[in-house]
Amino acid sequence: MYDNRGVRVEIPPDRPRVEMPLLSGGTVVLVPLAPVDRHYIEAGFDELSPESRYSRFGVGMESLSNSELEYLTNVDQRHHVSWGAVIDDKGAGVGRYIVVDGDEADVAITVLDRYQGSGVGTALLLALAAVAAADGLRSFRVDVTPANRRVIEWLAQSGVPLEDGDDGLIRGNIPLQ
C-alpha cells in the first residue's frame, strides 16, 4: 500500500486489518492487498531509491512493467499472499509470499526508504508468518542479494541460518512451526 503523491491510502472497510506497534514508536496498519491496489504498488516502486530497488530486485529497474504489476497485484491470498503496510495513512511497504513446494513458500518484503529500520519489515514478516502457519506452511525461503547487507545482518541476528546459493544469492530458511 504505497502512495508517494501525498494522497491518503484508503483501506476498504471490508478488508481485515492488523495494527502493530513499531520499534520507532507509532503504529503500522497491515492489510491484505487486492488487484485494485495496483496504483499503490506502482507509486511505491517510484518512491524507492535506486539502491533499494537493486537491493530488493537484484537489478537496477526504472519502473515495473504492466506484466510485473499484474503479477504483483493479482494475488489469491492463498498460494500468492500479499499484505501492505500503512503508517499515518501513507504507504510504508509490502510483503508477499508464494507457495513453491507444498508446505514451503518464497517470501519477499519491500519497505520504503523512509520507513526502513522502523520495524515495518518485521511487522510484515510476522503477519505473513501467521497467515502461512494457519494455512499449514512449515517454512519460508528467503533469497537476498549480497548487496542487501541490512537484511542479511537482520536475518543473521534473528538466528536465520544463511548460505551462499549457486546463483550468487544469499539463502535462508525461516521455520514457521
Tab-separated table of C-alpha atoms in Angstrom:
chain	number	residue	atom	x	y	z
A	1	MET	CA	0.000	0.000	0.000
A	2	TYR	CA	2.025	2.900	-1.253
A	3	ASP	CA	1.419	6.482	-2.084
A	4	ASN	CA	4.147	8.988	-2.835
A	5	ARG	CA	1.911	11.746	-4.104
A	6	GLY	CA	0.551	12.895	-0.765
A	7	VAL	CA	-2.775	11.131	-1.349
A	8	ARG	CA	-4.246	9.259	1.579
A	9	VAL	CA	-4.155	5.468	1.360
A	10	GLU	CA	-7.740	4.266	1.570
A	11	ILE	CA	-8.247	0.887	3.242
A	12	PRO	CA	-11.643	-0.528	2.286
A	13	PRO	CA	-13.723	-1.263	5.386
A	14	ASP	CA	-14.390	-4.870	4.331
A	15	ARG	CA	-10.721	-5.879	4.492
A	16	PRO	CA	-9.243	-7.332	7.635
A	17	ARG	CA	-6.584	-5.204	9.258
A	18	VAL	CA	-3.992	-5.755	11.923
A	19	GLU	CA	-2.430	-2.944	13.940
A	20	MET	CA	1.056	-3.447	15.358
A	21	PRO	CA	3.325	-1.145	17.369
A	22	LEU	CA	6.576	-0.105	15.715
A	23	LEU	CA	10.046	-0.142	17.232
A	24	SER	CA	10.326	3.509	16.293
A	25	GLY	CA	7.045	4.392	18.013
A	26	GLY	CA	3.652	4.735	16.390
A	27	THR	CA	1.572	2.051	14.793
A	28	VAL	CA	1.566	0.265	11.454
A	29	VAL	CA	-1.678	-0.997	9.929
A	30	LEU	CA	-1.342	-4.200	7.905
A	31	VAL	CA	-3.955	-5.176	5.345
A	32	PRO	CA	-4.205	-7.846	2.606
A	33	LEU	CA	-3.743	-6.425	-0.883
A	34	ALA	CA	-6.138	-6.809	-3.796
A	35	PRO	CA	-5.808	-6.181	-7.550
A	36	VAL	CA	-7.384	-2.738	-7.123
A	37	ASP	CA	-4.279	-1.705	-5.126
A	38	ARG	CA	-2.116	-1.749	-8.249
A	39	HIS	CA	-1.651	2.038	-8.229
A	40	TYR	CA	-0.223	1.880	-4.679
A	41	ILE	CA	2.375	-0.680	-5.774
A	42	GLU	CA	3.317	1.404	-8.799
A	43	ALA	CA	3.600	4.630	-6.786
A	44	GLY	CA	5.607	2.888	-4.056
A	45	PHE	CA	8.076	1.490	-6.551
A	46	ASP	CA	8.580	5.021	-7.867
A	47	GLU	CA	9.448	6.131	-4.337
A	48	LEU	CA	12.165	3.513	-3.800
A	49	SER	CA	15.726	4.758	-4.203
A	50	PRO	CA	17.871	3.098	-6.889
A	51	GLU	CA	19.840	1.394	-4.084
A	52	SER	CA	16.659	-0.033	-2.553
A	53	ARG	CA	15.441	-1.242	-5.935
A	54	TYR	CA	18.725	-3.020	-6.545
A	55	SER	CA	18.793	-4.488	-3.023
A	56	ARG	CA	15.249	-5.800	-3.407
A	57	PHE	CA	15.199	-6.964	-7.037
A	58	GLY	CA	18.891	-7.604	-7.736
A	59	VAL	CA	18.821	-5.372	-10.821
A	60	GLY	CA	18.526	-1.655	-11.440
A	61	MET	CA	14.928	-1.214	-12.564
A	62	GLU	CA	13.497	2.130	-13.652
A	63	SER	CA	9.871	1.019	-13.454
A	64	LEU	CA	7.633	-2.008	-13.257
A	65	SER	CA	6.156	-3.338	-16.495
A	66	ASN	CA	2.434	-3.989	-16.838
A	67	SER	CA	3.057	-7.736	-16.562
A	68	GLU	CA	5.141	-7.233	-13.398
A	69	LEU	CA	2.403	-5.069	-11.878
A	70	GLU	CA	-0.163	-7.714	-12.802
A	71	TYR	CA	1.970	-10.412	-11.191
A	72	LEU	CA	2.468	-8.382	-8.003
A	73	THR	CA	-1.195	-7.444	-7.579
A	74	ASN	CA	-3.114	-10.453	-8.910
A	75	VAL	CA	-2.946	-12.422	-5.673
A	76	ASP	CA	-5.294	-15.156	-4.471
A	77	GLN	CA	-4.368	-14.739	-0.764
A	78	ARG	CA	-3.857	-18.492	-0.539
A	79	HIS	CA	-0.927	-19.514	-2.768
A	80	HIS	CA	0.178	-15.958	-3.538
A	81	VAL	CA	-0.336	-13.841	-0.427
A	82	SER	CA	0.405	-10.122	-0.233
A	83	TRP	CA	-0.100	-7.603	2.573
A	84	GLY	CA	0.520	-3.868	2.623
A	85	ALA	CA	1.735	-1.681	5.473
A	86	VAL	CA	0.306	1.781	6.148
A	87	ILE	CA	1.544	4.381	8.645
A	88	ASP	CA	-0.457	7.564	9.240
A	89	ASP	CA	-2.479	6.931	6.048
A	90	LYS	CA	0.726	6.674	3.971
A	91	GLY	CA	2.018	3.526	2.334
A	92	ALA	CA	5.107	2.101	4.035
A	93	GLY	CA	5.784	-1.302	2.491
A	94	VAL	CA	4.539	-4.597	1.143
A	95	GLY	CA	5.265	-8.214	1.958
A	96	ARG	CA	4.355	-11.323	-0.003
A	97	TYR	CA	4.885	-14.998	-0.211
A	98	ILE	CA	4.323	-17.541	-2.946
A	99	VAL	CA	3.887	-21.236	-2.146
A	100	VAL	CA	6.529	-23.129	-4.110
A	101	ASP	CA	6.698	-26.615	-2.660
A	102	GLY	CA	3.637	-27.852	-0.781
A	103	ASP	CA	4.496	-26.571	2.682
A	104	GLU	CA	7.201	-24.040	1.794
A	105	ALA	CA	6.958	-20.527	0.343
A	106	ASP	CA	9.299	-17.883	-1.034
A	107	VAL	CA	8.914	-14.673	0.972
A	108	ALA	CA	9.852	-11.113	-0.005
A	109	ILE	CA	9.408	-7.791	1.749
A	110	THR	CA	9.892	-4.268	0.466
A	111	VAL	CA	9.891	-1.262	2.794
A	112	LEU	CA	10.000	2.307	1.543
A	113	ASP	CA	13.314	4.003	2.290
A	114	ARG	CA	11.951	6.434	4.881
A	115	TYR	CA	10.498	3.554	6.946
A	116	GLN	CA	13.484	1.190	6.801
A	117	GLY	CA	14.724	0.307	10.272
A	118	SER	CA	11.385	1.236	11.900
A	119	GLY	CA	10.030	-2.293	12.311
A	120	VAL	CA	7.730	-2.281	9.261
A	121	GLY	CA	9.548	-5.231	7.668
A	122	THR	CA	9.381	-7.228	10.895
A	123	ALA	CA	5.648	-6.475	11.254
A	124	LEU	CA	5.006	-7.620	7.677
A	125	LEU	CA	7.028	-10.796	8.198
A	126	LEU	CA	5.132	-11.620	11.409
A	127	ALA	CA	1.761	-11.098	9.705
A	128	LEU	CA	2.756	-13.225	6.714
A	129	ALA	CA	4.142	-15.928	9.006
A	130	ALA	CA	0.863	-16.064	10.943
A	131	VAL	CA	-1.163	-16.432	7.737
A	132	ALA	CA	1.234	-19.033	6.332
A	133	ALA	CA	1.282	-21.104	9.524
A	134	ALA	CA	-2.538	-21.012	9.690
A	135	ASP	CA	-2.569	-22.341	6.123
A	136	GLY	CA	-0.259	-25.219	7.086
A	137	LEU	CA	3.037	-23.940	5.678
A	138	ARG	CA	6.157	-25.029	7.547
A	139	SER	CA	8.808	-22.571	6.339
A	140	PHE	CA	9.705	-19.505	4.329
A	141	ARG	CA	12.616	-19.448	1.911
A	142	VAL	CA	14.308	-16.103	1.535
A	143	ASP	CA	16.749	-15.094	-1.202
A	144	VAL	CA	18.745	-11.908	-0.679
A	145	THR	CA	21.210	-10.159	-2.964
A	146	PRO	CA	24.653	-9.804	-1.354
A	147	ALA	CA	24.263	-6.017	-1.753
A	148	ASN	CA	21.377	-6.042	0.742
A	149	ARG	CA	23.656	-6.005	3.810
A	150	ARG	CA	20.967	-4.622	6.111
A	151	VAL	CA	18.628	-7.578	5.528
A	152	ILE	CA	21.451	-10.122	5.665
A	153	GLU	CA	22.563	-8.734	9.041
A	154	TRP	CA	18.959	-8.679	10.320
A	155	LEU	CA	18.412	-12.311	9.288
A	156	ALA	CA	21.699	-13.401	10.873
A	157	GLN	CA	20.896	-11.528	14.122
A	158	SER	CA	17.469	-13.194	14.112
A	159	GLY	CA	19.118	-16.627	14.046
A	160	VAL	CA	18.228	-17.496	10.453
A	161	PRO	CA	20.967	-19.752	9.044
A	162	LEU	CA	22.287	-18.313	5.778
A	163	GLU	CA	24.223	-19.921	2.945
A	164	ASP	CA	25.572	-18.883	-0.429
A	165	GLY	CA	23.391	-20.014	-3.326
A	166	ASP	CA	24.729	-21.278	-6.658
A	167	ASP	CA	23.211	-18.216	-8.350
A	168	GLY	CA	25.074	-15.642	-6.230
A	169	LEU	CA	22.181	-15.011	-3.828
A	170	ILE	CA	22.264	-15.488	-0.075
A	171	ARG	CA	19.666	-18.064	1.017
A	172	GLY	CA	17.902	-18.582	4.301
A	173	ASN	CA	15.128	-20.737	5.672
A	174	ILE	CA	12.712	-19.434	8.316
A	175	PRO	CA	10.752	-22.154	10.142
A	176	LEU	CA	7.110	-21.268	10.848
A	177	GLN	CA	6.029	-24.089	13.180
